[in-house]
GROMACS .gro file of C-alpha atoms in nm:
model
  353
    1MET     CA    1  -6.708  -0.332  -1.921
    2SER     CA    2  -6.372  -0.297  -1.734
    3ARG     CA    3  -6.203  -0.479  -2.021
    4MET     CA    4  -6.348  -0.225  -2.258
    5PHE     CA    5  -6.235   0.060  -2.048
    6SER     CA    6  -5.871  -0.081  -2.038
    7LEU     CA    7  -5.853  -0.111  -2.407
    8ILE     CA    8  -5.992   0.230  -2.469
    9PHE     CA    9  -5.730   0.356  -2.232
   10ILE     CA   10  -5.447   0.196  -2.406
   11LEU     CA   11  -5.569   0.303  -2.756
   12SER     CA   12  -5.591   0.665  -2.628
   13LEU     CA   13  -5.228   0.669  -2.533
   14ALA     CA   14  -5.130   0.512  -2.859
   15ILE     CA   15  -5.308   0.783  -3.044
   16GLY     CA   16  -5.151   1.061  -2.830
   17GLY     CA   17  -4.821   0.935  -2.971
   18LEU     CA   18  -4.617   0.836  -2.675
   19THR     CA   19  -4.615   0.560  -2.404
   20ALA     CA   20  -4.418   0.598  -2.089
   21VAL     CA   21  -4.210   0.291  -1.986
   22ALA     CA   22  -4.051   0.257  -1.634
   23PRO     CA   23  -3.674   0.269  -1.634
   24ALA     CA   24  -3.465  -0.045  -1.531
   25GLY     CA   25  -3.178  -0.012  -1.285
   26ALA     CA   26  -2.981  -0.330  -1.375
   27GLU     CA   27  -2.740  -0.125  -1.588
   28ALA     CA   28  -2.625   0.088  -1.269
   29SER     CA   29  -2.426  -0.220  -1.125
   30ALA     CA   30  -2.151  -0.122  -1.384
   31ALA     CA   31  -2.103   0.190  -1.169
   32ARG     CA   32  -2.015  -0.021  -0.849
   33ALA     CA   33  -1.673   0.019  -0.706
   34THR     CA   34  -1.412  -0.246  -0.815
   35PRO     CA   35  -1.128  -0.369  -0.580
   36GLN     CA   36  -0.793  -0.265  -0.723
   37SER     CA   37  -0.424  -0.354  -0.594
   38VAL     CA   38  -0.082  -0.243  -0.658
   39THR     CA   39   0.243  -0.342  -0.501
   40PHE     CA   40   0.572  -0.139  -0.482
   41LEU     CA   41   0.912  -0.337  -0.452
   42PRO     CA   42   1.252  -0.195  -0.338
   43THR     CA   43   1.425   0.039  -0.610
   44GLY     CA   44   1.675   0.200  -0.387
   45GLY     CA   45   1.465   0.523  -0.411
   46GLU     CA   46   1.148   0.711  -0.330
   47GLN     CA   47   0.825   0.614  -0.506
   48THR     CA   48   0.476   0.769  -0.530
   49PHE     CA   49   0.127   0.700  -0.550
   50ALA     CA   50  -0.143   0.931  -0.654
   51VAL     CA   51  -0.480   0.837  -0.486
   52PRO     CA   52  -0.744   0.774  -0.764
   53ALA     CA   53  -1.067   0.976  -0.791
   54GLY     CA   54  -1.335   0.855  -0.561
   55VAL     CA   55  -1.105   0.658  -0.333
   56THR     CA   56  -1.105   0.768   0.041
   57THR     CA   57  -0.963   0.462   0.221
   58LEU     CA   58  -0.643   0.248   0.134
   59HIS     CA   59  -0.571  -0.083   0.299
   60ALA     CA   60  -0.190  -0.083   0.324
   61VAL     CA   61   0.046  -0.374   0.409
   62ALA     CA   62   0.411  -0.289   0.445
   63VAL     CA   63   0.690  -0.526   0.505
   64GLY     CA   64   1.046  -0.393   0.632
   65GLY     CA   65   1.369  -0.519   0.501
   66ARG     CA   66   1.567  -0.808   0.661
   67GLY     CA   67   1.897  -0.757   0.816
   68GLY     CA   68   2.215  -0.875   0.629
   69ASN     CA   69   2.413  -1.206   0.744
   70GLY     CA   70   2.738  -1.147   0.911
   71ALA     CA   71   3.060  -1.228   0.721
   72SER     CA   72   3.089  -1.568   0.895
   73GLY     CA   73   2.730  -1.656   0.932
   74GLY     CA   74   2.551  -1.452   1.186
   75ALA     CA   75   2.186  -1.443   1.060
   76GLY     CA   76   2.015  -1.133   0.994
   77GLY     CA   77   1.664  -1.067   1.150
   78TYR     CA   78   1.328  -1.036   0.959
   79GLY     CA   79   1.157  -0.690   0.943
   80ALA     CA   80   0.809  -0.629   1.071
   81LEU     CA   81   0.477  -0.680   0.848
   82VAL     CA   82   0.251  -0.402   0.930
   83SER     CA   83  -0.112  -0.344   0.799
   84ALA     CA   84  -0.348  -0.071   0.853
   85ASP     CA   85  -0.661   0.113   0.676
   86LEU     CA   86  -0.554   0.470   0.590
   87SER     CA   87  -0.771   0.758   0.532
   88VAL     CA   88  -0.684   0.949   0.222
   89THR     CA   89  -0.813   1.217  -0.017
   90PRO     CA   90  -0.868   1.183  -0.388
   91GLY     CA   91  -0.565   1.307  -0.596
   92GLN     CA   92  -0.359   1.310  -0.273
   93ILE     CA   93   0.021   1.205  -0.334
   94LEU     CA   94   0.171   0.959  -0.118
   95TYR     CA   95   0.559   0.905  -0.080
   96LEU     CA   96   0.648   0.538  -0.050
   97GLU     CA   97   0.997   0.428   0.092
   98VAL     CA   98   1.018   0.051   0.041
   99GLY     CA   99   1.318  -0.067   0.273
  100GLY     CA  100   1.601  -0.265   0.142
  101ASN     CA  101   1.739  -0.569   0.280
  102GLY     CA  102   2.091  -0.534   0.426
  103VAL     CA  103   2.359  -0.687   0.211
  104GLY     CA  104   2.687  -0.780   0.358
  105ALA     CA  105   2.791  -0.509   0.599
  106LEU     CA  106   2.587  -0.256   0.391
  107GLY     CA  107   2.249  -0.138   0.557
  108GLY     CA  108   1.940  -0.147   0.350
  109PHE     CA  109   1.782   0.159   0.184
  110ASN     CA  110   1.580   0.394   0.428
  111GLY     CA  111   1.767   0.389   0.739
  112GLY     CA  112   1.934   0.048   0.782
  113GLY     CA  113   2.248   0.069   1.005
  114ALA     CA  114   2.592  -0.060   0.854
  115GLY     CA  115   2.731  -0.378   1.008
  116GLY     CA  116   3.068  -0.322   1.224
  117SER     CA  117   3.409  -0.396   1.102
  118GLY     CA  118   3.628  -0.645   1.262
  119SER     CA  119   3.790  -0.987   1.203
  120ASP     CA  120   3.451  -1.071   1.062
  121ALA     CA  121   3.228  -0.780   0.971
  122GLY     CA  122   2.868  -0.765   1.091
  123GLY     CA  123   2.564  -0.755   0.868
  124GLY     CA  124   2.395  -0.433   0.791
  125GLY     CA  125   2.061  -0.360   0.936
  126GLY     CA  126   1.726  -0.369   0.720
  127GLY     CA  127   1.556  -0.047   0.601
  128ALA     CA  128   1.215   0.034   0.697
  129SER     CA  129   0.927   0.046   0.458
  130ASP     CA  130   0.702   0.351   0.521
  131ILE     CA  131   0.438   0.563   0.364
  132ARG     CA  132   0.465   0.943   0.391
  133LEU     CA  133   0.260   1.246   0.344
  134ALA     CA  134   0.560   1.452   0.212
  135PRO     CA  135   0.883   1.343   0.017
  136ARG     CA  136   1.188   1.254   0.194
  137ALA     CA  137   1.348   1.611   0.155
  138ALA     CA  138   1.082   1.722   0.397
  139GLY     CA  139   1.271   1.549   0.694
  140THR     CA  140   1.182   1.257   0.926
  141SER     CA  141   0.923   1.411   1.134
  142LEU     CA  142   0.688   1.130   1.287
  143THR     CA  143   0.371   1.373   1.176
  144LEU     CA  144   0.481   1.280   0.804
  145ARG     CA  145   0.448   0.904   0.844
  146LEU     CA  146   0.109   0.719   0.783
  147LEU     CA  147   0.262   0.383   0.833
  148VAL     CA  148   0.609   0.221   0.928
  149ALA     CA  149   0.732  -0.129   0.901
  150ALA     CA  150   1.069  -0.180   1.090
  151GLY     CA  151   1.364  -0.349   0.949
  152GLY     CA  152   1.532  -0.640   1.111
  153GLY     CA  153   1.871  -0.610   1.294
  154GLY     CA  154   2.189  -0.724   1.100
  155GLY     CA  155   2.373  -1.047   1.220
  156GLY     CA  156   2.690  -1.030   1.420
  157GLY     CA  157   3.025  -1.126   1.237
  158SER     CA  158   3.029  -1.483   1.331
  159THR     CA  159   2.776  -1.767   1.339
  160PRO     CA  160   2.663  -1.750   1.726
  161SER     CA  161   2.491  -1.425   1.709
  162PRO     CA  162   2.189  -1.369   1.490
  163GLY     CA  163   2.025  -1.035   1.450
  164THR     CA  164   1.695  -0.977   1.602
  165THR     CA  165   1.365  -1.000   1.424
  166ASN     CA  166   1.074  -0.746   1.465
  167GLY     CA  167   0.888  -0.918   1.780
  168GLY     CA  168   0.555  -0.853   1.642
  169GLY     CA  169   0.476  -0.551   1.859
  170THR     CA  170   0.548  -0.197   1.822
  171ALA     CA  171   0.917  -0.254   1.955
  172GLY     CA  172   1.146  -0.498   1.811
  173ALA     CA  173   1.270  -0.824   1.998
  174VAL     CA  174   1.583  -0.828   2.226
  175PRO     CA  175   1.850  -0.998   2.012
  176THR     CA  176   2.037  -1.312   2.084
  177ALA     CA  177   2.376  -1.226   2.259
  178GLY     CA  178   2.693  -1.370   2.096
  179GLN     CA  179   2.985  -1.519   2.257
  180GLY     CA  180   3.180  -1.256   2.473
  181TYR     CA  181   3.062  -0.952   2.650
  182GLY     CA  182   2.966  -0.693   2.373
  183GLY     CA  183   2.598  -0.759   2.390
  184GLY     CA  184   2.336  -0.721   2.126
  185GLY     CA  185   2.202  -0.395   2.001
  186GLN     CA  186   1.860  -0.316   2.173
  187PRO     CA  187   1.530  -0.270   1.970
  188GLY     CA  188   1.388   0.066   1.897
  189THR     CA  189   1.086   0.149   2.072
  190PRO     CA  190   0.778   0.394   1.987
  191THR     CA  191   0.951   0.692   2.136
  192SER     CA  192   1.315   0.632   2.140
  193GLY     CA  193   1.603   0.435   1.943
  194GLY     CA  194   1.755   0.137   2.084
  195PRO     CA  195   2.120   0.152   2.264
  196SER     CA  196   2.378  -0.031   2.091
  197GLY     CA  197   2.589  -0.296   2.254
  198TYR     CA  198   2.960  -0.236   2.399
  199SER     CA  199   3.267  -0.190   2.211
  200CYS     CA  200   3.636  -0.174   2.311
  201ASP     CA  201   3.638   0.196   2.184
  202GLY     CA  202   3.384   0.286   2.462
  203ILE     CA  203   3.196   0.494   2.233
  204ALA     CA  204   2.821   0.481   2.288
  205THR     CA  205   2.588   0.503   2.015
  206THR     CA  206   2.187   0.447   1.985
  207GLY     CA  207   1.933   0.419   1.701
  208SER     CA  208   1.782   0.747   1.620
  209LEU     CA  209   1.444   0.870   1.435
  210GLY     CA  210   1.409   0.661   1.137
  211THR     CA  211   1.767   0.513   1.143
  212GLY     CA  212   1.941   0.218   1.293
  213ALA     CA  213   2.285   0.254   1.458
  214SER     CA  214   2.589   0.116   1.304
  215GLY     CA  215   2.730  -0.217   1.443
  216ARG     CA  216   3.040  -0.171   1.673
  217SER     CA  217   3.372  -0.195   1.545
  218GLY     CA  218   3.610  -0.469   1.647
  219VAL     CA  219   3.923  -0.298   1.514
  220GLY     CA  220   4.176  -0.190   1.748
  221CYS     CA  221   4.057  -0.411   2.026
  222SER     CA  222   4.312  -0.623   2.217
  223PHE     CA  223   4.166  -0.937   2.067
  224PRO     CA  224   4.056  -0.994   1.699
  225PHE     CA  225   3.693  -0.924   1.758
  226SER     CA  226   3.418  -0.961   1.505
  227GLY     CA  227   3.187  -0.671   1.416
  228GLY     CA  228   2.830  -0.627   1.545
  229GLY     CA  229   2.527  -0.599   1.334
  230GLY     CA  230   2.377  -0.281   1.219
  231GLY     CA  231   2.042  -0.175   1.369
  232GLY     CA  232   1.733  -0.206   1.182
  233ALA     CA  233   1.556   0.121   1.091
  234GLY     CA  234   1.200   0.210   1.179
  235LEU     CA  235   0.991   0.479   1.361
  236TYR     CA  236   1.302   0.466   1.564
  237GLY     CA  237   1.599   0.254   1.485
  238GLY     CA  238   1.755  -0.041   1.682
  239GLY     CA  239   2.098  -0.020   1.840
  240GLY     CA  240   2.397  -0.159   1.673
  241GLY     CA  241   2.532  -0.498   1.792
  242GLY     CA  242   2.858  -0.491   2.034
  243THR     CA  243   3.181  -0.647   1.944
  244SER     CA  244   3.314  -0.984   2.076
  245SER     CA  245   3.472  -1.273   1.964
  246ALA     CA  246   3.146  -1.353   1.755
  247GLY     CA  247   3.004  -1.000   1.707
  248ASP     CA  248   2.678  -0.959   1.838
  249GLY     CA  249   2.337  -0.890   1.656
  250GLY     CA  250   2.183  -0.568   1.579
  251GLY     CA  251   1.856  -0.460   1.725
  252ALA     CA  252   1.533  -0.421   1.509
  253GLY     CA  253   1.375  -0.086   1.463
  254SER     CA  254   1.025  -0.013   1.602
  255SER     CA  255   0.694  -0.020   1.379
  256GLY     CA  256   0.364   0.165   1.400
  257SER     CA  257   0.107   0.395   1.223
  258GLY     CA  258   0.007   0.763   1.229
  259ALA     CA  259  -0.318   0.966   1.257
  260GLY     CA  260  -0.557   0.857   1.003
  261ALA     CA  261  -0.482   0.489   1.031
  262THR     CA  262  -0.704   0.230   1.188
  263ASN     CA  263  -0.702  -0.151   1.233
  264THR     CA  264  -0.335  -0.154   1.258
  265SER     CA  265  -0.159  -0.494   1.284
  266VAL     CA  266   0.221  -0.549   1.344
  267VAL     CA  267   0.351  -0.912   1.318
  268THR     CA  268   0.696  -1.053   1.203
  269ASP     CA  269   0.758  -1.107   0.848
  270THR     CA  270   0.872  -1.431   0.725
  271THR     CA  271   0.961  -1.366   0.366
  272GLY     CA  272   1.248  -1.154   0.382
  273GLN     CA  273   1.091  -0.966   0.083
  274PRO     CA  274   1.029  -0.592   0.160
  275SER     CA  275   0.732  -0.429  -0.004
  276ILE     CA  276   0.441  -0.188   0.027
  277SER     CA  277   0.089  -0.317  -0.104
  278LEU     CA  278  -0.194  -0.072  -0.137
  279THR     CA  279  -0.560  -0.208  -0.204
  280TYR     CA  280  -0.862   0.006  -0.253
  281ALA     CA  281  -1.205   0.025  -0.417
  282ALA     CA  282  -1.189   0.223  -0.733
  283GLY     CA  283  -1.485   0.442  -0.787
  284PRO     CA  284  -1.678   0.419  -1.101
  285SER     CA  285  -1.554   0.565  -1.422
  286ALA     CA  286  -1.763   0.867  -1.565
  287CYS     CA  287  -2.042   0.796  -1.788
  288THR     CA  288  -1.962   0.855  -2.153
  289VAL     CA  289  -2.284   0.837  -2.336
  290PRO     CA  290  -2.249   0.567  -2.635
  291LYS     CA  291  -2.460   0.590  -2.947
  292LEU     CA  292  -2.782   0.421  -2.893
  293VAL     CA  293  -2.980   0.511  -3.221
  294GLY     CA  294  -3.039   0.210  -3.441
  295HIS     CA  295  -3.026  -0.047  -3.137
  296ARG     CA  296  -3.326  -0.233  -2.951
  297LEU     CA  297  -3.377  -0.135  -2.596
  298LYS     CA  298  -3.215  -0.422  -2.452
  299ALA     CA  299  -2.910  -0.369  -2.637
  300ALA     CA  300  -2.920  -0.005  -2.532
  301ARG     CA  301  -2.952  -0.107  -2.154
  302LYS     CA  302  -2.604  -0.304  -2.198
  303LEU     CA  303  -2.449  -0.028  -2.382
  304LEU     CA  304  -2.516   0.221  -2.104
  305GLY     CA  305  -2.426  -0.031  -1.837
  306ALA     CA  306  -2.082  -0.077  -1.966
  307ALA     CA  307  -2.028   0.301  -2.001
  308SER     CA  308  -2.136   0.356  -1.641
  309CYS     CA  309  -2.455   0.520  -1.744
  310LYS     CA  310  -2.817   0.389  -1.685
  311VAL     CA  311  -3.149   0.427  -1.887
  312GLY     CA  312  -3.354   0.719  -1.795
  313LYS     CA  313  -3.707   0.803  -1.895
  314VAL     CA  314  -3.796   0.587  -2.210
  315ARG     CA  315  -4.099   0.697  -2.447
  316ARG     CA  316  -4.250   0.504  -2.729
  317THR     CA  317  -4.411   0.646  -3.051
  318HIS     CA  318  -4.649   0.353  -3.039
  319PRO     CA  319  -4.696   0.054  -2.803
  320GLY     CA  320  -4.496  -0.187  -3.041
  321ALA     CA  321  -4.198   0.060  -3.073
  322ARG     CA  322  -3.865  -0.129  -3.002
  323TRP     CA  323  -3.591   0.069  -3.177
  324VAL     CA  324  -3.391   0.355  -3.035
  325VAL     CA  325  -3.472   0.659  -3.266
  326ARG     CA  326  -3.344   0.938  -3.050
  327GLN     CA  327  -3.151   0.991  -2.732
  328LYS     CA  328  -3.041   1.269  -2.497
  329PRO     CA  329  -2.779   1.366  -2.426
  330LYS     CA  330  -2.607   1.294  -2.759
  331PRO     CA  331  -2.329   1.031  -2.790
  332GLY     CA  332  -1.995   1.147  -2.670
  333ALA     CA  333  -2.122   1.341  -2.379
  334VAL     CA  334  -1.921   1.292  -2.046
  335LEU     CA  335  -2.160   1.280  -1.738
  336PRO     CA  336  -2.108   1.179  -1.367
  337PRO     CA  337  -2.109   0.803  -1.302
  338GLY     CA  338  -2.461   0.657  -1.334
  339ALA     CA  339  -2.609   0.945  -1.507
  340ALA     CA  340  -2.942   0.866  -1.689
  341VAL     CA  341  -2.977   0.886  -2.075
  342ARG     CA  342  -3.330   0.961  -2.209
  343ILE     CA  343  -3.436   0.738  -2.495
  344LYS     CA  344  -3.727   0.754  -2.748
  345LEU     CA  345  -3.827   0.421  -2.905
  346GLY     CA  346  -3.997   0.398  -3.251
  347ASP     CA  347  -3.978   0.177  -3.570
  348ARG     CA  348  -3.650   0.039  -3.678
  349PRO     CA  349  -3.452   0.319  -3.871
  350ARG     CA  350  -3.412   0.258  -4.248
  351ARG     CA  351  -3.069   0.221  -4.370
  352ALA     CA  352  -2.930   0.496  -4.588
  353HIS     CA  353  -2.879   0.399  -4.977
   0.00000   0.00000   0.00000
């Protein structure tokens, strides 16, 4: 008796003209976020990044520039590698300053101090790599910095006096002193620039907000002294190396992150390739409704999934109906990601002759 009741129930639905079918959710997987990554390399100028729709967090990795070598072999120090998660807003414009390496006595882009002149010139300091909330023209305020990776100090004019690398913390490491009495430039700290080494001219200089100090000059000294290395840039720049018979290395800048940054890590880079990399989970694209009429239900599900849509309510004109004969909304409609499209199934549409 129960079997007979079931048959009568199914037939009554068929006679009524429509059979309800529960929608499937498999096609919604296309709306999941997909990891994306972009890397910026040095250009000698400012670069920008527009936060994509649906993105509220960026994982940023910044590498500061390496200090340049001194004229006779004092090795430049490596910059810092800083990573952090940054809170952002969709559509927000970020300003990226990828620091340059020191080249000879020239300091790297974005604050590297120049190497000091002398019998052998010191190497220029490495530029800092940082992410800002406003363009360079807005100034160097720390409140505008989201993340800063310091540059390494420039090498002293001669071989015995390498520049400093960033020491893996928020302040750089103390440089190796060269021969003589000049002394290396001291690293920047989270709150102040590093003082420079001594020079025969007696002029005291220090690193400053965002900028490394120039290496001390050996020109005009009673002996043919080599120039000191330039200070590396950073939150605060390192001091320039002092002058001596070999020249002394410049100090590295300091690194750190600003408000809205979490999980910050600071270590010493080992590649010598400054960069800024941003990784984020891209939100799903909008649902652009595809044409479904003329396709079977299985094919329609795939088309909707690929278009960031999903199947909504499905109705059949009779129990054996398999072909889409009507859809709502119509093809081409643009809806939010994961929007449902209603489908009516019937007999296979006849081709027009």
